[in-house]
Each structure stands twice: as C-alpha cells, then as structure tokens.
CSV table of C-alpha atoms in Angstrom, one decimal:
chain,number,residue,atom,x,y,z
A,1203,MET,CA,65.8,92.2,82.6
A,1204,ASN,CA,65.5,90.0,79.5
A,1205,ASP,CA,68.7,90.3,77.9
A,1206,GLU,CA,69.8,93.0,78.9
A,1207,ALA,CA,73.5,93.0,80.6
A,1208,PRO,CA,73.0,93.0,84.5
A,1209,ASP,CA,75.1,96.0,85.3
A,1210,GLU,CA,71.9,98.1,83.3
A,1211,VAL,CA,69.6,97.4,86.3
A,1212,PHE,CA,72.0,98.9,88.7
A,1213,PHE,CA,73.0,102.0,86.5
A,1214,ARG,CA,69.4,102.4,85.5
A,1215,GLU,CA,67.9,105.4,87.7
A,1216,TRP,CA,71.1,107.4,87.7
A,1217,ALA,CA,71.5,107.3,83.9
A,1218,ARG,CA,67.9,109.0,84.0
A,1219,ARG,CA,68.1,111.1,86.9
A,1220,GLY,CA,67.2,114.9,86.2
A,1221,PRO,CA,69.3,118.1,86.5
A,1222,GLY,CA,70.1,118.5,90.1
A,1223,GLU,CA,68.6,115.4,91.4
A,1224,ARG,CA,70.7,113.5,94.4
A,1225,ARG,CA,70.6,110.3,95.1
A,1226,SER,CA,67.9,108.8,97.9
A,1227,VAL,CA,69.7,106.7,100.9
A,1228,THR,CA,65.7,106.4,102.0
A,1229,ARG,CA,64.7,105.0,99.2
A,1230,ALA,CA,67.9,102.3,99.1
A,1231,ARG,CA,66.9,102.1,102.7
A,1232,GLU,CA,63.8,101.0,101.5
A,1233,VAL,CA,65.4,98.6,98.7
A,1234,ALA,CA,67.0,96.8,101.8
A,1235,ALA,CA,64.4,95.9,103.6
A,1236,ALA,CA,62.9,94.6,100.7
A,1237,LEU,CA,65.8,92.4,100.1
A,1238,ASP,CA,65.6,91.7,103.7
A,1239,VAL,CA,69.2,92.4,104.5
A,1240,LEU,CA,69.0,94.6,107.2
A,1241,GLY,CA,69.2,94.1,111.1
A,1242,GLN,CA,70.9,91.2,112.7
A,1243,GLY,CA,74.2,89.8,109.8
A,1244,PRO,CA,77.8,88.9,110.0
A,1245,PRO,CA,79.9,91.6,111.6
A,1246,VAL,CA,80.8,94.5,109.3
A,1247,LEU,CA,84.0,96.7,108.8
A,1248,THR,CA,83.5,99.9,106.9
A,1249,VAL,CA,86.1,101.6,105.3
A,1250,VAL,CA,86.0,105.5,104.7
A,1251,GLY,CA,87.8,107.9,103.1
A,1252,SER,CA,89.6,110.0,100.3
A,1253,LYS,CA,91.8,107.6,98.9
A,1254,GLY,CA,93.3,104.2,99.8
A,1255,LYS,CA,90.0,102.9,100.4
A,1256,GLY,CA,90.2,99.6,98.5
A,1257,THR,CA,93.7,99.4,99.5
A,1258,ALA,CA,92.4,99.1,102.9
A,1259,ALA,CA,89.4,97.0,102.2
A,1260,THR,CA,91.6,94.3,100.7
A,1261,TYR,CA,93.8,93.8,103.2
A,1262,ALA,CA,91.1,94.0,105.8
A,1263,SER,CA,89.7,90.9,104.0
A,1264,ALA,CA,92.8,89.1,103.4
A,1265,THR,CA,93.6,89.7,107.2
A,1266,LEU,CA,90.2,88.3,108.0
A,1267,GLY,CA,90.4,85.3,105.6
A,1268,ALA,CA,93.6,84.5,107.1
A,1269,ALA,CA,92.1,84.2,110.3
A,1270,GLY,CA,89.5,81.6,108.5
A,1271,LEU,CA,86.6,83.9,107.9
A,1272,ARG,CA,84.5,83.6,104.9
A,1273,VAL,CA,84.5,87.0,104.0
A,1274,CYS,CA,82.5,89.0,101.3
A,1275,THR,CA,83.9,92.6,100.1
A,1276,VAL,CA,81.9,95.1,98.2
A,1277,THR,CA,84.2,98.1,96.6
A,1278,SER,CA,83.4,100.4,94.2
A,1279,PRO,CA,84.0,101.3,91.2
A,1280,GLY,CA,85.2,97.9,89.4
A,1281,LEU,CA,88.3,97.9,86.9
A,1282,ARG,CA,87.1,95.8,84.1
A,1283,SER,CA,84.1,94.7,85.3
A,1284,ASN,CA,81.5,95.6,87.6
A,1285,ARG,CA,81.2,91.6,88.9
A,1286,GLU,CA,85.0,92.8,90.7
A,1287,ARG,CA,82.3,95.1,92.8
A,1288,ILE,CA,81.5,92.4,94.9
A,1289,ARG,CA,84.3,89.5,96.2
A,1290,LEU,CA,83.6,86.6,98.1
A,1291,ASP,CA,87.2,85.1,99.9
A,1292,GLY,CA,88.9,88.1,97.2
A,1293,GLU,CA,87.5,86.5,94.1
A,1294,ALA,CA,84.8,88.6,91.8
A,1295,VAL,CA,81.2,87.0,91.8
A,1296,SER,CA,80.6,85.4,88.6
A,1297,GLU,CA,78.3,86.7,85.6
A,1298,ALA,CA,75.8,84.4,86.2
A,1299,GLU,CA,76.1,85.0,90.1
A,1300,LEU,CA,75.9,88.9,89.1
A,1301,ARG,CA,72.7,88.2,86.6
A,1302,SER,CA,70.8,86.5,89.7
A,1303,LEU,CA,71.5,89.0,92.1
A,1304,ALA,CA,70.7,92.1,89.9
A,1305,LYS,CA,67.1,90.1,89.3
A,1306,ARG,CA,66.7,90.4,92.7
A,1307,VAL,CA,67.6,93.9,93.4
A,1308,GLU,CA,65.4,94.7,90.2
A,1309,GLN,CA,62.4,93.2,92.2
A,1310,ALA,CA,62.9,94.8,95.2
A,1311,VAL,CA,63.2,98.1,93.2
A,1312,GLU,CA,60.1,97.4,91.3
A,1313,GLY,CA,58.3,96.9,94.4
A,1314,LEU,CA,58.8,100.2,95.5
A,1315,PRO,CA,55.8,103.1,96.2
A,1316,GLU,CA,55.2,105.3,93.4
A,1317,GLY,CA,57.2,108.6,93.2
A,1318,ARG,CA,60.6,109.4,94.4
A,1319,ASP,CA,62.6,112.0,96.1
A,1320,GLY,CA,66.2,111.0,94.9
A,1321,TYR,CA,67.6,108.1,92.5
A,1322,LEU,CA,69.2,104.9,93.7
A,1323,SER,CA,72.8,105.2,93.3
A,1324,PRO,CA,75.0,102.5,91.1
A,1325,ALA,CA,77.3,101.9,94.3
A,1326,GLY,CA,74.3,101.9,96.5
A,1327,LEU,CA,72.6,99.1,95.1
A,1328,PHE,CA,75.4,97.1,94.2
A,1329,LEU,CA,76.6,97.5,97.8
A,1330,LEU,CA,73.0,96.1,98.6
A,1331,ALA,CA,73.8,93.0,96.0
A,1332,GLY,CA,76.7,92.3,97.9
A,1333,VAL,CA,75.6,92.1,101.4
A,1334,LEU,CA,72.7,90.2,99.6
A,1335,HIS,CA,75.5,87.7,98.6
A,1336,ALA,CA,76.8,88.2,101.9
A,1337,ARG,CA,74.1,86.6,103.0
A,1338,ASP,CA,73.5,83.7,100.7
A,1339,ALA,CA,77.4,82.8,101.2
A,1340,ALA,CA,76.7,82.8,104.8
A,1341,ALA,CA,79.6,85.0,105.7
A,1342,ASP,CA,81.4,85.4,108.6
A,1343,ALA,CA,82.3,88.9,107.7
A,1344,LEU,CA,81.3,91.9,105.5
A,1345,VAL,CA,84.2,94.4,104.5
A,1346,LEU,CA,82.1,97.7,103.0
A,1347,GLU,CA,83.7,100.6,101.0
A,1348,ALA,CA,81.9,103.9,101.2
A,1349,GLY,CA,81.0,105.5,97.7
A,1350,MET,CA,82.3,108.7,98.5
A,1351,GLY,CA,80.6,110.2,101.7
A,1352,GLY,CA,79.9,108.2,105.0
A,1353,ARG,CA,76.8,109.5,106.6
A,1354,SER,CA,75.1,110.2,103.5
A,1355,ASP,CA,76.2,107.0,102.0
A,1356,GLU,CA,74.5,103.6,101.6
A,1357,VAL,CA,77.0,102.1,103.8
A,1358,ALA,CA,75.2,103.8,106.5
A,1359,LEU,CA,72.4,101.3,106.4
A,1360,PHE,CA,74.8,98.4,108.3
A,1361,PRO,CA,76.2,99.7,111.3
A,1362,ALA,CA,79.6,98.7,111.3
A,1363,ASP,CA,81.8,97.0,114.3
A,1364,VAL,CA,84.7,98.7,113.1
A,1365,VAL,CA,85.1,102.0,110.8
A,1366,ALA,CA,88.2,102.1,109.0
A,1367,ILE,CA,89.2,105.9,108.1
A,1368,THR,CA,92.0,106.5,105.2
A,1369,PRO,CA,93.6,109.7,104.5
A,1370,VAL,CA,91.4,112.5,103.9
A,1371,PHE,CA,91.6,115.3,101.3
A,1372,GLY,CA,90.0,118.2,100.0
A,1373,GLU,CA,88.5,116.0,97.3
A,1374,HIS,CA,84.4,116.8,96.6
A,1375,LEU,CA,84.4,120.4,98.0
A,1376,GLY,CA,81.5,121.8,97.8
A,1377,VAL,CA,79.9,118.2,97.7
A,1378,LEU,CA,80.7,116.7,100.8
A,1379,GLY,CA,81.8,120.1,102.6
A,1380,ASP,CA,84.0,123.2,101.8
A,1381,THR,CA,87.0,122.3,103.8
A,1382,PRO,CA,89.0,118.8,104.5
A,1383,ALA,CA,87.7,119.1,108.3
A,1384,GLU,CA,84.3,119.2,106.8
A,1385,ILE,CA,84.7,116.4,104.6
A,1386,ALA,CA,85.9,114.3,107.5
A,1387,ALA,CA,83.1,114.8,109.8
A,1388,GLU,CA,80.8,114.1,106.9
A,1389,LYS,CA,82.4,110.7,106.0
A,1390,ALA,CA,83.4,110.1,109.7
A,1391,GLY,CA,79.2,110.3,110.5
A,1392,VAL,CA,79.1,106.5,109.6
A,1393,VAL,CA,80.1,106.4,112.9
A,1394,ALA,CA,76.8,105.7,114.6
A,1395,PRO,CA,76.6,105.9,118.7
A,1396,GLY,CA,76.4,102.4,120.2
A,1397,THR,CA,76.6,100.8,117.0
A,1398,THR,CA,80.2,101.0,115.7
A,1399,ARG,CA,83.0,100.0,118.6
A,1400,ALA,CA,86.0,100.9,117.2
A,1401,VAL,CA,87.5,103.7,114.7
A,1402,LEU,CA,90.7,103.8,113.6
A,1403,SER,CA,92.2,106.0,111.1
A,1404,ALA,CA,95.6,106.6,108.9
A,1405,PRO,CA,97.8,109.4,110.0
A,1406,GLN,CA,96.0,112.5,109.2
A,1407,SER,CA,96.1,116.5,109.0
A,1408,GLY,CA,95.8,118.4,112.1
A,1409,PRO,CA,92.1,120.1,111.1
A,1410,VAL,CA,91.0,116.4,109.4
A,1411,ALA,CA,92.0,114.8,112.9
A,1412,ARG,CA,90.1,117.3,114.9
A,1413,ALA,CA,86.9,116.7,112.8
A,1414,LEU,CA,86.8,112.7,113.7
A,1415,PRO,CA,85.3,111.5,116.9
A,1416,ALA,CA,87.2,111.7,119.9
A,1417,ALA,CA,88.0,108.0,120.2
A,1418,THR,CA,89.5,107.8,116.8
A,1419,GLU,CA,92.8,105.5,117.3
A,1420,TYR,CA,95.4,105.7,114.8
A,1421,ALA,CA,96.9,102.6,113.0
A,1422,THR,CA,100.8,103.7,113.0
A,1423,GLY,CA,102.2,100.6,112.4
A,1424,THR,CA,101.3,96.4,111.9
A,1425,GLY,CA,104.7,94.7,113.0
A,1426,LEU,CA,104.8,93.0,109.7
A,1427,PRO,CA,107.7,92.5,107.2
A,1428,PRO,CA,107.5,95.4,105.0
A,1429,ARG,CA,107.7,93.2,101.9
A,1430,LEU,CA,104.0,92.5,103.2
A,1431,LEU,CA,102.7,95.7,102.5
A,1432,PRO,CA,102.7,97.8,99.5
A,1433,ASP,CA,105.1,100.6,98.2
A,1434,GLY,CA,104.1,103.7,98.1
A,1435,LEU,CA,101.2,106.1,99.2
A,1436,THR,CA,98.9,103.1,99.5
A,1437,ARG,CA,101.2,101.5,102.4
A,1438,PRO,CA,99.4,103.6,105.3
A,1439,SER,CA,96.1,102.0,103.9
A,1440,ALA,CA,97.0,98.6,103.9
A,1441,ALA,CA,98.1,98.7,107.5
A,1442,LEU,CA,95.0,100.5,108.7
A,1443,GLY,CA,93.2,97.4,106.9
A,1444,VAL,CA,94.8,94.7,108.5
A,1445,THR,CA,94.9,97.0,112.0
A,1446,ALA,CA,90.8,97.3,111.6
A,1447,ALA,CA,90.7,93.5,110.8
A,1448,SER,CA,92.7,92.4,113.8
A,1449,ARG,CA,90.7,94.7,116.1
A,1450,LEU,CA,87.6,93.1,114.8
A,1451,LEU,CA,88.6,89.8,115.3
A,1452,ASP,CA,89.4,90.9,119.1
A,1453,LEU,CA,85.9,92.5,119.3
A,1454,ARG,CA,84.2,89.2,118.3
A,1455,GLY,CA,86.2,87.1,120.5
A,1456,LEU,CA,88.4,85.5,117.4
A,1457,PRO,CA,91.8,84.6,117.5
A,1458,ARG,CA,94.1,86.0,115.3
A,1459,PRO,CA,95.9,84.5,112.0
A,1460,SER,CA,99.6,83.0,113.2
A,1461,ALA,CA,102.5,85.1,112.0
A,1462,GLU,CA,103.1,82.2,109.5
A,1463,ARG,CA,99.3,82.1,108.3
A,1464,LEU,CA,99.0,86.2,108.0
A,1465,ASP,CA,102.5,85.7,105.7
A,1466,ALA,CA,100.8,83.6,103.3
A,1467,VAL,CA,97.6,84.8,102.3
A,1468,LEU,CA,99.0,88.6,102.6
A,1469,SER,CA,101.8,87.4,100.3
A,1470,THR,CA,98.8,86.7,97.4
A,1471,VAL,CA,97.5,90.2,97.5
A,1472,ALA,CA,97.6,92.4,93.9
A,1473,LEU,CA,96.1,95.6,94.2
A,1474,PRO,CA,95.6,96.4,90.1
A,1475,GLY,CA,96.0,99.9,89.2
A,1476,ARG,CA,97.9,100.8,91.8
A,1477,LEU,CA,101.7,101.3,90.7
A,1478,SER,CA,101.0,97.6,89.0
A,1479,CYS,CA,103.3,96.5,85.8
A,1480,HIS,CA,101.9,94.7,82.8
A,1481,ALA,CA,103.2,93.8,79.7
A,1482,LEU,CA,100.9,95.3,76.5
A,1483,PRO,CA,100.1,91.5,74.9
A,1484,GLY,CA,101.8,91.3,71.7
A,1485,THR,CA,103.9,94.3,71.6
A,1486,SER,CA,107.2,95.4,73.4
A,1487,THR,CA,105.8,98.0,76.0
A,1488,GLU,CA,105.5,97.9,79.2
A,1489,VAL,CA,102.8,100.0,80.9
A,1490,LEU,CA,102.8,101.2,84.9
A,1491,ALA,CA,99.5,101.9,85.7
A,1492,ASP,CA,98.3,103.9,89.0
A,1493,ALA,CA,95.4,105.7,90.1
A,1494,ALA,CA,97.2,108.8,91.0
A,1495,ILE,CA,94.9,112.0,91.4
A,1496,ASP,CA,96.7,114.9,92.8
A,1497,ARG,CA,100.3,115.9,92.7
A,1498,THR,CA,101.8,113.7,95.4
A,1499,GLY,CA,100.2,110.7,93.8
A,1500,VAL,CA,101.5,111.3,90.7
A,1501,SER,CA,104.8,112.1,92.3
A,1502,ALA,CA,104.7,108.9,93.7
A,1503,ALA,CA,104.3,107.3,90.7
A,1504,LEU,CA,107.1,108.8,89.1
A,1505,THR,CA,109.1,107.8,92.1
A,1506,ALA,CA,108.0,104.5,91.0
A,1507,ALA,CA,108.7,104.2,87.3
A,1508,HIS,CA,112.4,105.9,87.7
A,1509,ALA,CA,113.4,103.0,89.6
A,1510,ARG,CA,111.9,100.2,87.8
A,1511,TRP,CA,112.9,102.0,83.9
A,1512,ASP,CA,115.9,104.3,83.3
A,1513,GLY,CA,113.7,106.1,81.4
A,1514,ILE,CA,109.8,107.5,81.1
A,1515,ASP,CA,108.8,107.2,77.0
A,1516,HIS,CA,105.5,108.6,77.5
A,1517,VAL,CA,102.8,110.1,80.1
A,1518,LEU,CA,99.0,109.4,79.9
A,1519,LEU,CA,96.7,111.1,81.8
A,1520,CYS,CA,93.2,111.3,82.7
A,1521,LEU,CA,92.3,113.8,85.1
A,1522,PRO,CA,88.7,115.3,85.1
A,1523,ASP,CA,88.2,118.7,86.4
A,1524,HIS,CA,87.6,118.0,90.1
A,1525,LYS,CA,90.8,116.6,90.7
A,1526,ASP,CA,93.9,118.1,91.0
A,1527,LEU,CA,95.3,118.7,87.4
A,1528,GLU,CA,97.3,122.0,88.3
A,1529,GLY,CA,99.9,119.5,90.9
A,1530,ALA,CA,99.7,117.1,87.8
A,1531,VAL,CA,100.8,119.6,85.5
A,1532,ALA,CA,103.4,120.6,87.6
A,1533,ALA,CA,104.8,117.1,88.4
A,1534,LEU,CA,104.7,116.2,84.8
A,1535,ALA,CA,106.8,118.9,83.4
A,1536,GLY,CA,109.4,117.8,80.7
A,1537,LEU,CA,107.6,114.6,80.0
A,1538,PRO,CA,105.7,114.0,77.1
A,1539,VAL,CA,101.7,113.3,77.9
A,1540,THR,CA,98.8,112.7,76.1
A,1541,TYR,CA,95.7,113.6,78.2
A,1542,VAL,CA,92.8,111.6,77.9
A,1543,ARG,CA,89.2,112.5,77.9
A,1544,LEU,CA,86.2,110.2,79.4
A,1545,PRO,CA,82.9,109.9,77.7
A,1546,TYR,CA,81.0,110.3,80.8
A,1547,ASP,CA,78.5,113.2,81.5
A,1548,HIS,CA,79.1,113.2,85.4
A,1549,LEU,CA,83.2,113.4,84.6
A,1550,ALA,CA,84.3,117.5,83.0
A,1551,PHE,CA,86.8,117.7,81.2
A,1552,THR,CA,87.2,121.7,80.5
A,1553,ARG,CA,90.3,123.4,82.5
A,1554,PRO,CA,92.9,124.5,80.3
A,1555,LEU,CA,96.1,122.4,79.9
A,1556,PRO,CA,99.8,122.6,78.6
A,1557,ALA,CA,99.8,123.9,75.1
A,1558,ALA,CA,102.4,120.9,74.6
A,1559,TRP,CA,100.3,118.0,75.9
A,1560,ARG,CA,98.4,116.0,72.9
A,1561,VAL,CA,94.4,115.6,73.7
A,1562,THR,CA,92.4,112.4,72.9
A,1563,GLY,CA,89.2,110.6,73.5
A,1564,SER,CA,89.6,107.0,75.4
A,1565,GLU,CA,88.0,105.8,72.3
A,1566,SER,CA,90.9,105.9,70.6
A,1567,LEU,CA,93.3,104.0,72.9
A,1568,THR,CA,94.2,100.7,71.5
A,1569,ARG,CA,96.8,98.4,72.2
A,1570,GLU,CA,98.5,99.7,69.1
A,1571,SER,CA,98.1,103.2,69.5
A,1572,VAL,CA,99.4,102.8,73.3
A,1573,ALA,CA,102.7,100.9,72.1
A,1574,ALA,CA,103.5,103.4,69.6
A,1575,LEU,CA,104.2,105.9,72.4
A,1576,GLY,CA,107.1,103.8,73.5
A,1577,ARG,CA,108.3,100.9,75.3
A,1578,ARG,CA,107.9,102.2,78.5
A,1579,VAL,CA,104.2,104.4,79.7
A,1580,LEU,CA,103.0,105.8,82.7
A,1581,ALA,CA,99.2,105.6,82.9
A,1582,LEU,CA,97.8,107.7,85.6
A,1583,GLY,CA,94.5,109.0,86.6
A,1584,THR,CA,90.8,108.1,87.4
A,1585,VAL,CA,90.2,104.7,88.2
A,1586,TYR,CA,87.8,104.3,85.2
A,1587,PHE,CA,90.5,105.3,83.2
A,1588,VAL,CA,93.1,102.6,84.9
A,1589,GLY,CA,90.4,100.1,84.5
A,1590,LEU,CA,90.5,100.8,80.5
A,1591,VAL,CA,94.5,100.4,80.4
A,1592,LEU,CA,94.1,97.5,82.1
A,1593,ASP,CA,91.9,96.2,80.0
A,1594,LEU,CA,93.8,96.9,77.1
A,1595,ALA,CA,97.0,95.1,79.2
A,1596,ASP,CA,94.6,92.1,79.6
A,1597,ALA,CA,95.5,92.3,83.5
A,1598,PRO,CA,94.2,89.6,85.8
A,1599,THR,CA,91.5,91.7,87.9
A,1600,GLY,CA,89.6,88.8,89.3
A,1601,VAL,CA,91.2,87.9,92.5
A,1602,THR,CA,92.8,90.1,94.8
A,1603,TRP,CA,93.6,87.6,97.5
A,1604,THR,CA,93.4,84.1,98.0
A,1605,SER,CA,93.5,82.1,101.6
A,1606,ARG,CA,94.4,78.9,99.1
A,1607,PRO,CA,98.1,80.7,97.9
A,1608,ALA,CA,99.0,77.6,96.4
A,1609,SER,CA,95.5,78.0,93.9
A,1610,GLY,CA,96.9,80.9,91.7
A,1611,SER,CA,95.1,83.8,90.3
A,1612,GLY,CA,92.8,84.5,87.5
A,1613,ALA,CA,91.2,87.4,85.5
C-alpha cells in the first residue's frame, strides 16, 4: 500500500475493470478463505432489498446492542467516508483500523492464482474487511447489508441465521431481473436451505411477495412507541430491523433487551441523509437531505419539508439514468430545481430534463453556492450525492447509535 489511501485497495480492480466485465464472487470466496473468515463465526443477520437496507441494518444492530451484544455492522456505501461502511457498536472504524484491514485484504488478493474471471467489487472487499474486523473484535453478532443483489452478492458467502428483506421494486431491471418479482427472487437467493433459520420481510407488493420463500414472515409492527422509529418511508424498514434482531436473539436463546433499555438505545439512533436537517455552517441556510430515488420518496421528502418549513426555496436533485427521474420530475413540478451530475463512469446522466431546470456538476457545489439558493434547500438523490451534501454541512455521520446514551456522538 505504501502511502496510498486505504480506500484504493478496495476500488483497484473495479477501477481497472474491462468492458462488460462482471464482479466475481468466486474470487471473493478465495480472498475470504485466505483471510480465514469463512466457516464458524458469530451469528449473522443479513439485509437485502431495494430500499431501506441501511435503515434496517442500523435498527437491527442497535437492537442487538441494547441486548448487550457487541455488534459489527457492514453497510454500503459510506456517506462522508468509506470508514462508515464498517462499524463496531454503531461507530465507524478509525482511519488506522481501515488501513490495517486494507493491508491484510491486499495481501490476500495478491496471493490469488494468476488470471481472473471477473473483478473483485469494492462492496465485496469492504464486506470481507468488515467480517475480518468482527473476528478481530470478538463481535457477538454480524449485521451485513447486501450491496445490490442477494444470490449474486458477496453476503451469500456468509450463511445467515436471519434474513431481513426490505421493500423490493423495479430497480436494476435488466441487471438483477426483468421484473420486480425476478429481482425479488434474486435477492431472496441469499436464503440458503439448511443454513437460514428465519426469513422476515417488510410489506411487499403481490408479485414480489409471491416470489419470496414460502416461509417468509412479514414484519408489520413492533409495539414500540412511534417516537422510536423514523418518520416517512423508512419506518417499515426500521421496524423490520428491530423485529429481525429480536428473532435472532430468540433463535440464539439470548434474552431480548428490556423495554427501558431498548428505548434508551433506539433513542440514540441517527440516520443522516434520511430526511435529516442540517444547518450549513457559516450561512443562514438549512438543508433537508434525503436519499430519495423515486416519485414516492421525493413526494415523502416534500411532505417532510413542508411540515418543517413554510416554503422550499430550491431543490438540488441527483438521479442517474437508472433511477425514477420521470417520477421526480412530476413530483417537483413548479419548484426551482438544480439537477446535479456526478463525475462517476458507472453512473449515466443522459436523460432529458425540464427546460426550466438548472444543470451543474457536483464539483461546483460549495457552501456558498448552496447558500445562494436560499434559506431552505431540499437535497434529494443517490447516496453518493447525499454524502457530498452532508460533507458540506459537516454533518455528524461517524456514530449511528450507541449503547452508551450518555456518551454523545461524533463525526
């Protein structure tokens, strides 16, 4: 690694991938074997789905933490830093810890046989680093978020005690499947006969529900006070996370946390970038940021903004071609919008836009340029974009929950 940033190790093969080259879960398994993280380990709760996976993983982890378990959580992507992909008891790994993990992953990759049948994906390598970190820290439980798929994702390398399925819809059509039902079947492919002991799902549409395993149970409520769960579209995923974690505790014969303890820990949960409001330092502007990627999500964010403010001065929107741009256009009709393009080769921004919209590149976003849009700015779109906005706001993203409520939080 020399003086390279630790992130480079995880993105190296992805950055050099050839046209049409796919990621290789087979090679990821070889790296996992070299790291000695396959086989017996702490119980695993795996989260798959199209939307709300990070929320479900966060609430599942916090519930397990409230029960006294040491919990390692691996999610994707990070917001302000790739350190946030790997957390221990809600706190992102340090730069030194990530560097150490990256060095060991790099050594394992260098030991692979010559030739390759696909590249090692960044999300997959971060997942392996997270599992390695869990082993180092003697974690009592692992909560893993799938990157995009299920059967075809690296999370399938680690048989789950419990699988939680968040809402599934037609994202990645033509990649994971040609219909939402086919996508659901691929994601549910992480369920391995004889290894998974419980499959829980948020409410799904009829076609998606029929594509899920017959033994799937639906999480429709937690009995928790509404104040302990987030508002908006993320609430079902949060409830799913709590229910899935409770089931894992039951399966392992471990006591659930008391109502008072669960209340104390869930009260510390922070979900930056999910209907979160942030003051822009040095300005009078407040930004409401949300990773909304379809018409329903944009509409929910508008409702939250109108509940908080008496008006919206401007909307920043970043939706690549594979997201629901048409739905966002319809929902944002009549509002001043600036469409933001990201400089990433794997994201296309080629679709036609309303003539009244401004268009800019993410490199032009500064605190000053955002503040010039008004005092009430709504920022919506892909997680990569929301992360940039949170960076401008210097939002705390390092801690998503704590089992020590009095200890505060950090960035």
